Short mmCIF file of C-alpha atoms in Angstrom, two decimals:
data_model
loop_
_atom_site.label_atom_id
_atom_site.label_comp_id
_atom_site.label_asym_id
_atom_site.label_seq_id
_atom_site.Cartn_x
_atom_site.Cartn_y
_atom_site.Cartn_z
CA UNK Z 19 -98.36 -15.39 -116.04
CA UNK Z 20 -101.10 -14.17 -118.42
CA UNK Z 21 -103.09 -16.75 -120.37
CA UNK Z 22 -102.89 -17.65 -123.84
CA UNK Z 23 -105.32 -18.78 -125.93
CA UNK Z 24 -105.00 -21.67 -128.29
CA UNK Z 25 -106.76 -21.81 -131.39
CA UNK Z 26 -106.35 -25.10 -133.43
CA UNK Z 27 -106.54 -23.80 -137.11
CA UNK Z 28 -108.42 -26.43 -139.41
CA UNK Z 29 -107.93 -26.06 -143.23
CA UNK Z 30 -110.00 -28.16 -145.82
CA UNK Z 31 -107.60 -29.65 -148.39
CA UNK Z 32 -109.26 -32.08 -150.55
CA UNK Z 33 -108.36 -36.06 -150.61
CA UNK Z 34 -107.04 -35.69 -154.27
CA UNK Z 35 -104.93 -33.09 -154.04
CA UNK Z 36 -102.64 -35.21 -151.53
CA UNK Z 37 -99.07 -36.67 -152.31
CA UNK Z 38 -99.13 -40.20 -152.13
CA UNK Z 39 -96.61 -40.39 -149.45
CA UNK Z 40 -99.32 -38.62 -147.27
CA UNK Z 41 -102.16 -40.74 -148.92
CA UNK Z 42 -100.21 -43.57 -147.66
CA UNK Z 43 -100.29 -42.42 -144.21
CA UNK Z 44 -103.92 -42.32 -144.29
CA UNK Z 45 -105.87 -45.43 -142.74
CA UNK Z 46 -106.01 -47.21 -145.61
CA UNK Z 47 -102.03 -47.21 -145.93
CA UNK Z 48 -101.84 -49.63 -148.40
CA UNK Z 49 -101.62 -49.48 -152.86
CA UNK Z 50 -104.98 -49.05 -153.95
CA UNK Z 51 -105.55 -51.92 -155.86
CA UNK Z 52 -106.96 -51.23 -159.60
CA UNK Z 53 -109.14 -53.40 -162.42
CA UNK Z 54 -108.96 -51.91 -165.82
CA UNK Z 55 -112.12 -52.67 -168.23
CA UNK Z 56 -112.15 -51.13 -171.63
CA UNK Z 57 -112.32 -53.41 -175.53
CA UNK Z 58 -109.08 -51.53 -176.93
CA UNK Z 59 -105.72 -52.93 -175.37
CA UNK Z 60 -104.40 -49.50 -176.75
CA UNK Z 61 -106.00 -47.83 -174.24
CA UNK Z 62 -105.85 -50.46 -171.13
CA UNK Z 63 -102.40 -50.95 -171.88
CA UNK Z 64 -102.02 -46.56 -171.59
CA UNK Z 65 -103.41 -46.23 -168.74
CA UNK Z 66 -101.58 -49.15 -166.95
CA UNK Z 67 -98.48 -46.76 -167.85
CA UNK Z 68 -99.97 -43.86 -167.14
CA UNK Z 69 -100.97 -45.45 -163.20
CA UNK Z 70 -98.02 -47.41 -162.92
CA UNK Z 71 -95.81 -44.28 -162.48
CA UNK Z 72 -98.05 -43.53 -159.35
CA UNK Z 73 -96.26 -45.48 -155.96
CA UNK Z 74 -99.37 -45.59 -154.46
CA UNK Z 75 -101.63 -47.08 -157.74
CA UNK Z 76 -101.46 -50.80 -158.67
CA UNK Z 77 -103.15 -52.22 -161.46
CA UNK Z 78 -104.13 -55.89 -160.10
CA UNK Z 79 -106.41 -57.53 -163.66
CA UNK Z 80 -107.81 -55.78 -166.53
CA UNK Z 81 -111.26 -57.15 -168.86
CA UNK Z 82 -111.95 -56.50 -172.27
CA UNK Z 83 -115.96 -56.15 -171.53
CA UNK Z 84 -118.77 -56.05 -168.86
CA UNK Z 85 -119.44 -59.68 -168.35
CA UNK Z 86 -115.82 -60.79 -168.46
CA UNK Z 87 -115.72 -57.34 -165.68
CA UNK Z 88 -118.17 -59.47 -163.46
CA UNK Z 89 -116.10 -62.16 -162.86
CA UNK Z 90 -112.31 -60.51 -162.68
CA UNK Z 91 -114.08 -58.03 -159.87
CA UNK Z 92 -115.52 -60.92 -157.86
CA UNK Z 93 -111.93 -62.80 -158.11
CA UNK Z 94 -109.66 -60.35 -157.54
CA UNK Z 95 -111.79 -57.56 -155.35
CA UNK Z 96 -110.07 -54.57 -156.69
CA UNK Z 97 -110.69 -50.98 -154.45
CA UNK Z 98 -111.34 -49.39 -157.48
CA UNK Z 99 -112.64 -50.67 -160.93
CA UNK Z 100 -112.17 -47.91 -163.97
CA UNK Z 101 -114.62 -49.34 -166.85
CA UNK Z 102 -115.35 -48.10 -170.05
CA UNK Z 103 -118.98 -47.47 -171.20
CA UNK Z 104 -118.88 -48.78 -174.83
CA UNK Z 105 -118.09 -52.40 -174.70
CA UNK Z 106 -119.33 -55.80 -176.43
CA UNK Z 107 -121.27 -58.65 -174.63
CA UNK Z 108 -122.12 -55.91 -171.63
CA UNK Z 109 -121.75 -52.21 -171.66
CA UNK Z 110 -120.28 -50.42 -168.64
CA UNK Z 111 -123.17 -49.21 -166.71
CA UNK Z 112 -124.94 -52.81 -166.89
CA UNK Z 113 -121.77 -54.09 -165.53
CA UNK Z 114 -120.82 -50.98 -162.77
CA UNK Z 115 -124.89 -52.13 -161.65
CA UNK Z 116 -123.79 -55.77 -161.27
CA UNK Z 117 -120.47 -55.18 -159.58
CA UNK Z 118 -121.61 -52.55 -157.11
CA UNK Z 119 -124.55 -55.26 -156.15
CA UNK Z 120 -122.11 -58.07 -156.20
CA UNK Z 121 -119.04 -56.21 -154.58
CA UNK Z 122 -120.03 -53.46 -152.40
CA UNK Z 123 -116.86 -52.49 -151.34
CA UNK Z 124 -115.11 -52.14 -154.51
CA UNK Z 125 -115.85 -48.49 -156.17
CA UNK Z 126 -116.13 -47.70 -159.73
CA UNK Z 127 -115.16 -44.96 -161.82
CA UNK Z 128 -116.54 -44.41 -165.34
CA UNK Z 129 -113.89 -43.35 -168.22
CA UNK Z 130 -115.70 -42.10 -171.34
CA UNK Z 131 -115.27 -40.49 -174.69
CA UNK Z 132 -118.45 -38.28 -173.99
CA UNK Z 133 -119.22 -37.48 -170.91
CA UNK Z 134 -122.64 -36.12 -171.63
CA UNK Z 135 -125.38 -35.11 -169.08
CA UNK Z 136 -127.06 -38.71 -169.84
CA UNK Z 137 -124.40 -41.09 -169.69
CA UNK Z 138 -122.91 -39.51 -166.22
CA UNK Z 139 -126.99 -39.33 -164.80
CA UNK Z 140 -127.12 -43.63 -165.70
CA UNK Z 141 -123.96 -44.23 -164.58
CA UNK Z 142 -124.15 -42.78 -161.05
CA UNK Z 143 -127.43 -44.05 -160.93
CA UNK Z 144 -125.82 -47.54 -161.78
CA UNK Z 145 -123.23 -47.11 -158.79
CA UNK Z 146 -120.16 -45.25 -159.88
CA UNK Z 147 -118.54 -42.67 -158.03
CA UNK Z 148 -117.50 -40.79 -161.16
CA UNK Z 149 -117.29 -40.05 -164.57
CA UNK Z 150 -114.32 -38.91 -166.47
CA UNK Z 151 -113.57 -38.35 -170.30
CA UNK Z 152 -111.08 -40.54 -172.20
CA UNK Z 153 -109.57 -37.02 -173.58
CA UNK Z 154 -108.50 -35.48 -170.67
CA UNK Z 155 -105.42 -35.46 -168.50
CA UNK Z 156 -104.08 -38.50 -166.75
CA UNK Z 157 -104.25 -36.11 -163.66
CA UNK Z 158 -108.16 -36.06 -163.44
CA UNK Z 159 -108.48 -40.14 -163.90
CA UNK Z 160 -105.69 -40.78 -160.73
CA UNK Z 161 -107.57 -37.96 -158.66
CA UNK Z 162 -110.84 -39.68 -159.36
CA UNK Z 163 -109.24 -43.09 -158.47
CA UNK Z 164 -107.75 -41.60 -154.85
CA UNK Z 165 -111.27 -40.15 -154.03
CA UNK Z 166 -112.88 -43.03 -154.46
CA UNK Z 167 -110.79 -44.90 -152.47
CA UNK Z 168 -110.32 -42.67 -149.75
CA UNK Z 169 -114.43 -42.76 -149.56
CA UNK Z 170 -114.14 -46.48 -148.93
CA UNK Z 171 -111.60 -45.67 -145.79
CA UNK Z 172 -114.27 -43.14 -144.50
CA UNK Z 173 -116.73 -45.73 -144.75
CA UNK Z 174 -114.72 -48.19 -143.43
CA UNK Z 175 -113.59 -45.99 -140.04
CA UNK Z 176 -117.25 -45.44 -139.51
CA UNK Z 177 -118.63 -48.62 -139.48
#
């Protein structure tokens, strides 16, 4: 009986481009939980439409600035906090700084109107994970939401 080789084929999909229903298969099979921070209802109460079409995104609190952000993220540990830059009291990055000091585990994505070379360098440098523009599609914002979470997992298993 001749031999026959076996060859395991590995392909490289990335996280975000994953259904949900295999997201939720992933070690983290659970709704990734989600704190909203941005001044303008209008655009909090948008995007909690926009996510809650998504089975496997769950919008647990929302804030209205940075220092009210503080103290939602440290009650309610969200996996993933999207906050606005321009905001009263405390802008964004002061407040991604604080949370990612006083909530490790909790990852933050940045949601702009400008996503400029500046704003992205200080807010990565503050502890976000990303940056995305208010303008474009709903698609981007829930990609950069499953990425981030998905990095927590990874860290997570390896620990």
């Amino acid at each position: 009986m001749p031999k026959t080789e076996s060859r395991e084929a590995f392909l490289y999909v990335p996280f975000h481009l994953f259904s949900p229903t295999i997201l939720r298969k992933m070690p983290c099979n659970k709704a990734i939980r989600i704190l909203l921070v941005d001044n303008q209802a209008s655009v909090r109460q948008g995007l909690r439409m926009q996510l809650s079409l998504e089975p496997d995104l769950v919008v647990i609190g929302e804030a209205t600035d940075g220092d009210s952000a503080i103290k939602v993220a440290a009650t309610l540990k969200p996996d993933v906090t999207v906050m606005d830059v321009d905001m009263p009291l405390m802008n964004g990055i002061s407040a991604t700084q604080r949370i990612c000091q006083n909530e490790p585990n909790s990852k933050i994505v940045v949601l702009t109107m400008y996503a400029d070379p500046v704003t992205k360098r200080n807010a990565v440098a503050a502890g976000a994970v990303d940056v995305i523009e208010k303008q474009p599609s709903p698609v981007m914002l829930m990609q950069a939401i499953r990425s981030a979470y998905i990095s927590t997992c990874a860290q997570a298993i390896t620990i």
